[in-house]
Coordinates of C-alpha atoms in Angstrom, one line a residue:
X1 CA 187.3 169.4 155.6
X2 CA 190.6 168.0 154.3
X3 CA 189.0 167.2 151.0
X4 CA 187.9 170.8 150.5
X5 CA 191.3 172.1 151.7
X6 CA 193.2 169.8 149.2
X7 CA 190.9 171.0 146.4
X8 CA 191.6 174.7 147.3
X9 CA 195.3 173.9 147.4
X10 CA 195.2 172.3 143.9
X11 CA 193.3 175.2 142.4
X12 CA 195.7 177.6 144.1
X13 CA 198.8 175.8 142.7
X14 CA 197.4 175.7 139.2
X15 CA 196.7 179.4 139.4
X16 CA 200.1 180.1 140.8
X17 CA 201.7 178.1 138.0
X18 CA 199.8 179.9 135.4
X19 CA 200.7 183.3 136.8
X20 CA 204.3 182.3 137.1
X21 CA 204.4 181.3 133.4
X22 CA 202.7 184.5 132.4
X23 CA 205.2 186.6 134.3
X24 CA 208.2 184.6 132.9
X25 CA 207.2 184.9 129.3
X26 CA 205.7 188.5 129.5
X27 CA 208.9 189.9 128.0
X28 CA 209.2 188.8 124.4
X29 CA 212.8 189.8 124.0
X30 CA 214.1 187.5 126.8
X31 CA 215.7 184.2 125.9
X32 CA 213.9 180.9 126.6
X33 CA 216.2 180.0 129.5
X34 CA 215.7 183.4 131.1
X35 CA 211.9 183.1 130.8
X36 CA 212.0 179.6 132.3
X37 CA 214.1 180.7 135.2
X38 CA 211.9 183.7 135.8
X39 CA 208.8 181.4 135.7
X40 CA 210.4 179.0 138.2
X41 CA 211.4 181.9 140.5
X42 CA 207.9 183.4 140.3
X43 CA 206.3 180.1 141.0
X44 CA 208.4 179.5 144.1
X45 CA 207.7 183.1 145.4
X46 CA 204.0 182.8 144.8
X47 CA 203.9 179.4 146.4
X48 CA 205.8 180.6 149.5
X49 CA 203.3 183.5 149.8
X50 CA 200.4 181.2 149.5
X51 CA 201.8 178.8 152.2
X52 CA 202.5 181.8 154.5
X53 CA 199.0 183.1 154.2
X54 CA 197.4 179.6 154.6
X55 CA 199.3 178.7 157.7
X56 CA 198.9 182.2 159.1
X57 CA 195.2 181.8 158.9
X58 CA 195.1 178.2 160.2
X59 CA 197.5 178.7 163.2
X60 CA 196.9 182.4 164.2
X61 CA 193.6 183.7 162.9
X62 CA 191.4 180.6 163.3
X63 CA 192.4 179.9 166.9
X64 CA 191.6 183.5 167.8
X65 CA 188.2 183.3 166.2
X66 CA 187.3 179.7 167.2
X67 CA 187.2 180.4 171.0
X68 CA 184.7 183.4 170.8
X69 CA 182.6 181.4 168.3
X70 CA 182.6 178.4 170.7
X71 CA 181.6 180.6 173.6
X72 CA 178.7 182.2 171.5
X73 CA 177.6 178.7 170.5
X74 CA 177.7 177.5 174.1
X75 CA 175.7 180.4 175.3
X76 CA 173.1 180.0 172.5
X77 CA 172.7 176.3 173.5
X78 CA 172.4 177.2 177.1
X79 CA 169.7 179.9 176.4
X80 CA 167.8 177.5 174.2
X81 CA 167.9 174.8 176.9
X82 CA 166.5 177.4 179.4
X83 CA 163.7 178.4 177.0
X84 CA 162.8 174.8 176.4
X85 CA 162.7 174.2 180.1
X86 CA 160.5 177.2 180.6
X87 CA 158.1 175.9 177.9
X88 CA 157.8 172.4 179.2
X89 CA 157.8 173.0 183.0
X90 CA 154.5 173.8 184.7
X91 CA 154.2 175.7 187.9
X92 CA 157.9 176.9 188.0
X93 CA 159.4 180.3 188.0
X94 CA 159.8 182.1 184.6
X95 CA 163.6 182.3 185.0
X96 CA 165.3 179.0 185.2
X97 CA 169.0 179.0 186.1
X98 CA 171.3 176.7 184.1
X99 CA 172.5 175.4 187.4
X100 CA 169.1 173.8 188.0
X101 CA 169.3 171.6 184.9
X102 CA 169.7 167.9 185.6
X103 CA 173.1 167.7 183.8
X104 CA 174.4 170.7 185.8
X105 CA 173.2 169.2 189.1
X106 CA 174.9 165.9 188.1
X107 CA 178.2 167.7 187.3
X108 CA 178.1 169.7 190.6
X109 CA 177.4 166.6 192.7
X110 CA 180.1 164.6 190.8
X111 CA 182.7 167.4 191.5
X112 CA 181.9 167.7 195.2
X113 CA 181.7 163.9 195.8
X114 CA 184.8 163.1 193.8
X115 CA 187.1 165.6 195.4
X116 CA 185.7 165.3 198.9
X117 CA 188.6 164.2 201.1
X118 CA 191.1 165.0 198.4
X119 CA 190.9 168.8 198.6
X120 CA 190.7 170.9 201.7
X121 CA 187.4 172.4 202.6
X122 CA 188.5 175.8 201.2
X123 CA 189.7 174.2 197.9
X124 CA 186.6 172.2 197.5
X125 CA 184.3 175.2 198.1
X126 CA 186.4 177.3 195.7
X127 CA 186.2 174.5 193.0
X128 CA 182.5 174.2 193.5
X129 CA 181.9 177.9 193.1
X130 CA 184.1 178.1 190.0
X131 CA 182.4 175.1 188.4
X132 CA 179.1 176.9 188.9
X133 CA 180.4 180.2 187.6
X134 CA 181.8 178.3 184.5
X135 CA 178.5 176.7 183.8
X136 CA 176.6 180.0 183.8
X137 CA 179.4 181.8 181.8
X138 CA 180.7 184.0 184.5
X139 CA 184.4 185.0 184.6
X140 CA 186.6 183.1 187.0
X141 CA 189.4 184.9 188.9
X142 CA 190.4 182.4 191.6
X143 CA 192.5 179.3 191.4
X144 CA 191.1 176.3 193.3
X145 CA 194.1 174.0 193.7
X146 CA 197.7 175.2 193.4
X147 CA 199.6 172.5 195.1
X148 CA 200.8 168.9 194.6
X149 CA 198.4 166.1 195.5
X150 CA 200.1 162.8 196.0
X151 CA 199.3 160.3 193.2
X152 CA 196.8 162.8 191.5
X153 CA 198.1 162.9 188.0
X154 CA 197.7 165.0 184.9
X155 CA 195.4 162.5 183.2
X156 CA 193.1 162.6 186.3
X157 CA 192.6 166.3 185.6
X158 CA 192.0 165.5 181.9
X159 CA 189.4 162.9 182.7
X160 CA 187.6 165.1 185.2
X161 CA 187.3 167.8 182.5
X162 CA 186.2 165.3 179.9
X163 CA 183.5 163.9 182.1
X164 CA 181.9 167.3 182.8
X165 CA 182.5 168.8 179.4
X166 CA 180.7 166.0 177.6
X167 CA 177.6 166.4 179.8
X168 CA 177.5 170.2 179.5
X169 CA 178.4 170.1 175.8
X170 CA 181.3 172.5 176.3
X171 CA 184.1 172.8 173.7
X172 CA 187.3 171.1 174.6
X173 CA 189.3 174.4 174.3
X174 CA 187.0 176.1 176.8
X175 CA 187.3 173.2 179.2
X176 CA 191.1 173.2 178.8
X177 CA 191.3 176.8 179.8
X178 CA 189.1 176.2 182.9
X179 CA 191.2 173.2 184.0
X180 CA 194.4 175.2 183.5
X181 CA 193.0 178.0 185.7
X182 CA 191.9 175.6 188.4
X183 CA 194.8 173.1 188.5
X184 CA 197.8 175.2 187.5
X185 CA 200.3 173.0 189.4
X186 CA 199.3 169.8 187.7
X187 CA 199.1 171.5 184.3
X188 CA 202.0 173.8 184.6
X189 CA 204.0 172.4 181.7
X190 CA 201.0 171.7 179.4
X191 CA 199.7 174.1 176.8
X192 CA 196.0 174.7 176.5
X193 CA 195.9 173.3 173.0
X194 CA 197.5 170.1 174.3
X195 CA 195.1 169.8 177.1
X196 CA 192.2 170.2 174.7
X197 CA 193.5 167.3 172.6
X198 CA 194.2 165.0 175.5
X199 CA 191.0 165.2 177.5
X200 CA 190.0 161.8 176.3
X201 CA 193.5 160.2 176.3
X202 CA 194.0 156.9 178.1
X203 CA 197.7 156.9 177.7
X204 CA 199.8 157.0 180.8
X205 CA 198.9 156.5 184.5
X206 CA 195.7 157.8 186.0
X207 CA 193.2 157.0 188.8
X208 CA 190.1 158.9 187.8
X209 CA 188.3 157.1 184.9
X210 CA 186.3 158.5 182.0
X211 CA 182.6 157.9 182.1
X212 CA 180.7 157.7 178.8
X213 CA 178.2 160.5 178.4
X214 CA 175.3 158.0 178.0
X215 CA 176.0 156.7 181.5
X216 CA 175.2 158.3 184.8
X217 CA 178.0 160.3 186.4
X218 CA 178.1 159.3 190.1
X219 CA 180.8 160.7 192.4
X220 CA 184.0 158.7 192.2
X221 CA 185.8 157.6 195.5
X222 CA 189.0 159.3 194.5
X223 CA 190.3 159.9 198.0
X224 CA 190.0 156.2 198.8
X225 CA 191.6 155.2 195.5
X226 CA 194.5 157.6 196.1
X227 CA 195.0 156.2 199.6
X228 CA 194.3 159.6 201.2
X229 CA 191.7 158.2 203.6

């Protein structure tokens, strides 16, 4: 990607330089110094315009487009997995819920088992329902946990999201938005883009570990490790 971008930049700068020289020497009656000054000014103006357009596309347009495309890709993979399950399973119903897939069941059990004893019954039920809604692509209106939990840190939230995102093959940005909606107190000062980048970070203190996607994801005794019970 960077190689292609650098090539585009090189071509653009060459074209800008050529255009600037053409503008500077377009008037035959002007002196050489005036033509050179005009060329330099035109080059700087064209370069500034190019930089503004490039960074506008990279930092404003692409982020707006990336999320819908990621959601479409996720839904396509989900539909494909359901169709494959329908084609290989004998004696089951025609419609197979994404919640019935092994990975989804593993994620749900991990969520409930990990936060048992850490969250209240109402919070745990809310988080369970919201995880299920997130898996099947439904909108989520309710926040699960909006309070401080002793010794439960920001990186614990990151690792929880990373563990389930890798198994469900969900883009980091989508997972970051989900985590932000469910743990607003812990992530109050963190932007969604930062959350997406730090899901796999091991810097700083944390209790909840990451589990490699190739390994099973059993519930983690978080309450015991936090000294809650």
